[in-house]
Short mmCIF file of C-alpha atoms in Angstrom, two decimals:
data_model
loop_
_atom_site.label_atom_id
_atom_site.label_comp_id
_atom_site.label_asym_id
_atom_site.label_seq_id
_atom_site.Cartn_x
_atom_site.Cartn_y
_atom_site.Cartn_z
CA UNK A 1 95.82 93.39 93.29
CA UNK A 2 92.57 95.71 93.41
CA UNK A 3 91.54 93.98 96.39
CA UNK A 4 94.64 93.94 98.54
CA UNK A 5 95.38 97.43 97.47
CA UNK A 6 91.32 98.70 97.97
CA UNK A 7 91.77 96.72 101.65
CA UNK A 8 95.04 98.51 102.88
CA UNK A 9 93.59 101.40 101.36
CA UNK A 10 90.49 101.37 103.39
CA UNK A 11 92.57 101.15 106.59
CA UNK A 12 94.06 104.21 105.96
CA UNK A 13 91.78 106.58 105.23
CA UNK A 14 89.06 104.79 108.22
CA UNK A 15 92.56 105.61 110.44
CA UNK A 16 92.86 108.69 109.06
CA UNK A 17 89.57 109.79 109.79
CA UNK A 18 89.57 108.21 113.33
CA UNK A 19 92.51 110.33 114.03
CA UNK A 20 90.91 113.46 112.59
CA UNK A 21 87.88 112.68 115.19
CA UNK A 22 90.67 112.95 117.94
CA UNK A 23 91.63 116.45 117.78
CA UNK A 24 88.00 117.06 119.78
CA UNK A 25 89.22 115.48 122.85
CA UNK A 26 92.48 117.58 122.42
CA UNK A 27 90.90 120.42 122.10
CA UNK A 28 88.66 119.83 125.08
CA UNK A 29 91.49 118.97 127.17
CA UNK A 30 93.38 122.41 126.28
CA UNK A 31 90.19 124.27 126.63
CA UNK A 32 89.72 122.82 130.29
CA UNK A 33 93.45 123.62 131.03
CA UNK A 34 93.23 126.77 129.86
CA UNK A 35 90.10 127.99 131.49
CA UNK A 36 91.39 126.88 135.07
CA UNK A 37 94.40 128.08 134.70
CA UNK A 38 93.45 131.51 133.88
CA UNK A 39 90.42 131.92 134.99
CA UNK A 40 90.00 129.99 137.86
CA UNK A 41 93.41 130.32 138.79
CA UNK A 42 93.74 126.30 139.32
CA UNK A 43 95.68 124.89 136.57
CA UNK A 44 94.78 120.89 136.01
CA UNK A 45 97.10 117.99 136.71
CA UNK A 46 96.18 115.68 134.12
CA UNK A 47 95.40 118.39 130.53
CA UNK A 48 99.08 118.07 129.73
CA UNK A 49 99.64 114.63 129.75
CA UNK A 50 96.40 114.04 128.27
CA UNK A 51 96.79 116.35 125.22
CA UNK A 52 100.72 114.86 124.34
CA UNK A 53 99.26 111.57 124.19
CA UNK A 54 96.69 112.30 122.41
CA UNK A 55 98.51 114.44 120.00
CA UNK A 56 101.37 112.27 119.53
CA UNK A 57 98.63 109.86 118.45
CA UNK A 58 97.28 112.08 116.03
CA UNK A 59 100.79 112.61 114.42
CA UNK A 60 102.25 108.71 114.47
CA UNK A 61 98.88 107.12 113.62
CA UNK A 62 97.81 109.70 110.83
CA UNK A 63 101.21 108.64 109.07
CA UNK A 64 100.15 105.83 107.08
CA UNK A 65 97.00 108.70 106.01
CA UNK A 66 99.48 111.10 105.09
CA UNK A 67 101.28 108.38 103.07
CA UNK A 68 98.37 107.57 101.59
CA UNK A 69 97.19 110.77 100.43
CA UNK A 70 100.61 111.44 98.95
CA UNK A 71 100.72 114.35 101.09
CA UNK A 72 104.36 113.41 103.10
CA UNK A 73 107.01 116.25 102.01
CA UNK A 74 109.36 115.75 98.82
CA UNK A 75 111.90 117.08 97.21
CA UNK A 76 111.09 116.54 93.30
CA UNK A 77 113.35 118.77 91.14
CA UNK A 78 114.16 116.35 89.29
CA UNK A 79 111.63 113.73 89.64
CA UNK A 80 108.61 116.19 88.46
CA UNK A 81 110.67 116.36 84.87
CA UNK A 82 110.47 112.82 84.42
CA UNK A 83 107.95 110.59 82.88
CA UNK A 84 105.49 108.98 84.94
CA UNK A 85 106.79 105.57 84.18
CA UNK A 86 110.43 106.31 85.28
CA UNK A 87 109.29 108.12 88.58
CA UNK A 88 107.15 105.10 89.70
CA UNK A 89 110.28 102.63 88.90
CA UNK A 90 112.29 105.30 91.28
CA UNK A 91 109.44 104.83 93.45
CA UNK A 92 109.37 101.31 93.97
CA UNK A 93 113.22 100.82 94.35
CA UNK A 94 112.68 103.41 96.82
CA UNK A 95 110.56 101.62 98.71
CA UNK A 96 112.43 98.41 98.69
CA UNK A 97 116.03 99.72 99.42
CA UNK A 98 114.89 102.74 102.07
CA UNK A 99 110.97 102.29 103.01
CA UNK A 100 110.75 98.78 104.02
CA UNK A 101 113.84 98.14 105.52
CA UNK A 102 113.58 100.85 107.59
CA UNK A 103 109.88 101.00 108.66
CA UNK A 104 110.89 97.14 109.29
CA UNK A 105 113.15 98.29 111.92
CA UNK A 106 111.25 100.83 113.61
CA UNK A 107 108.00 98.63 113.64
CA UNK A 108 110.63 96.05 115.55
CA UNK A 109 111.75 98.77 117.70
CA UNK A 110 108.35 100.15 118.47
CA UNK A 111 107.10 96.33 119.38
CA UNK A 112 110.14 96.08 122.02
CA UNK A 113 109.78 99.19 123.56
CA UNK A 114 106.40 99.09 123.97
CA UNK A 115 105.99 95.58 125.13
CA UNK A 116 108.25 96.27 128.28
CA UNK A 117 106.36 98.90 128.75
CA UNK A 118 103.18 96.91 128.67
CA UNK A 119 104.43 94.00 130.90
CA UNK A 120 106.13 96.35 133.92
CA UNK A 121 102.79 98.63 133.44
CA UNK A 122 104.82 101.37 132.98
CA UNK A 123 103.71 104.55 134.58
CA UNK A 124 104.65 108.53 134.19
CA UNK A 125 106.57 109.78 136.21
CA UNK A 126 106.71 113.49 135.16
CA UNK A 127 102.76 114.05 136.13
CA UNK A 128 101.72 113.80 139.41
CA UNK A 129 98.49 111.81 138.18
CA UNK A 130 101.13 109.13 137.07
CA UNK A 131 98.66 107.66 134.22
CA UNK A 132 99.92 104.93 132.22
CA UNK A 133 102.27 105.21 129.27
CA UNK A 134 102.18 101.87 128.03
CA UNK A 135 99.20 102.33 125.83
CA UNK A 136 101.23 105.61 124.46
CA UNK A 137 103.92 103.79 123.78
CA UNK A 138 102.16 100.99 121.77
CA UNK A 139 101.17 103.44 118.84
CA UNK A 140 104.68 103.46 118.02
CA UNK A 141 104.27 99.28 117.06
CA UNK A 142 100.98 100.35 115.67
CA UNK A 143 102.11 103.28 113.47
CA UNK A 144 105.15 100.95 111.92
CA UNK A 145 102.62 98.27 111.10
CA UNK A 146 100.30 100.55 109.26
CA UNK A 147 103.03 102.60 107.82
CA UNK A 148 104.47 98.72 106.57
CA UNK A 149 100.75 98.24 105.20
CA UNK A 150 100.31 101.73 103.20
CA UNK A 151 104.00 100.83 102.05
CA UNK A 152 102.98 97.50 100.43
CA UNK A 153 99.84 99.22 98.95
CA UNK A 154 102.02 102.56 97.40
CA UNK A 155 104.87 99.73 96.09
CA UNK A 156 101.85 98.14 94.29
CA UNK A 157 100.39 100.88 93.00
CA UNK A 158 104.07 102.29 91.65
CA UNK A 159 104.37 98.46 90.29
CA UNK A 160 101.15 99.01 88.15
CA UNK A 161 102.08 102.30 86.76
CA UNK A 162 105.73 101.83 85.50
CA UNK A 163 104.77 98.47 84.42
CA UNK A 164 101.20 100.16 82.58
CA UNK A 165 102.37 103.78 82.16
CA UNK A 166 99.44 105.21 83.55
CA UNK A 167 98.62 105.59 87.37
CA UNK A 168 97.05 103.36 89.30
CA UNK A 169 93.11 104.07 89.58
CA UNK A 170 91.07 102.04 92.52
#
């Protein structure tokens, strides 16, 4: 269990910190539109197409991170009084009857919409630099599959500790 857990693990935080890496180019691409638009007076055609992509990147991919790191919002008023075995059983029932089921759907979903995308090489058509959306659009497939990994690894590691009674340590 180490292993698969140390693996799927490893994906997340190398994604997370790929995605971390991004916020450069974003930046860049907000700098550039907003030095020619104000002081050049020429605003750019391609900064805001450029910096939703790439941000909606950052958000979707750095899920499975976020997951990882615990760090996704919850409500715990009454969770936080319970012992650490009975909030890991929550856990994992949690993640079998809501998580999986439905990050099973939207990985489905996001594999659908983004493969028509891919095969009619779908283009914008709210820029006037039309770039393609089709890679955009697969990192909805590719956020549901890690999101479906880091769910495995977290229903393991709530497995261990309301089976143990102590938290899971890689």
């Amino acid at each position: 269990m180490k292993k698969v857990v140390g693996f799927i693990d490893g994906i997340a935080e190398w994604t997370g910190k790929i995605m971390g890496w991004l916020i450069l180019p974003l930046m860049g691409g907000l700098l550039c539109e907003v030095f020619s638009r104000y002081f050049l007076g020429a605003p750019t055609v391609w900064a805001y197409d450029i910096t939703y992509m790439l941000y909606g990147t950052i958000f979707m991919i750095g899920a499975s991170y976020t997951l990882y790191k615990k760090a996704h919002i919850r409500t715990d008023m009454l969770y936080s009084k319970w012992s650490l075995r009975w909030q890991n059983i929550l856990d994992a029932i949690m993640y079998l009857v809501f998580f999986f089921p439905g990050i099973i759907l939207f990985l489905i979903a996001g594999w659908d919409y983004a493969s028509r995308s891919w095969m009619m090489g779908e283009r914008s058509d709210a820029s006037p630099w039309r770039p393609p959306i089709y890679p955009f659009k697969m990192v909805i497939a590719i956020t549901g599959f890690l999101l479906l990994l880091q769910g495995i690894s977290e229903f393991l590691k709530s497995l261990y500790a309301a089976t143990k009674g102590r938290p899971y340590e890689s």
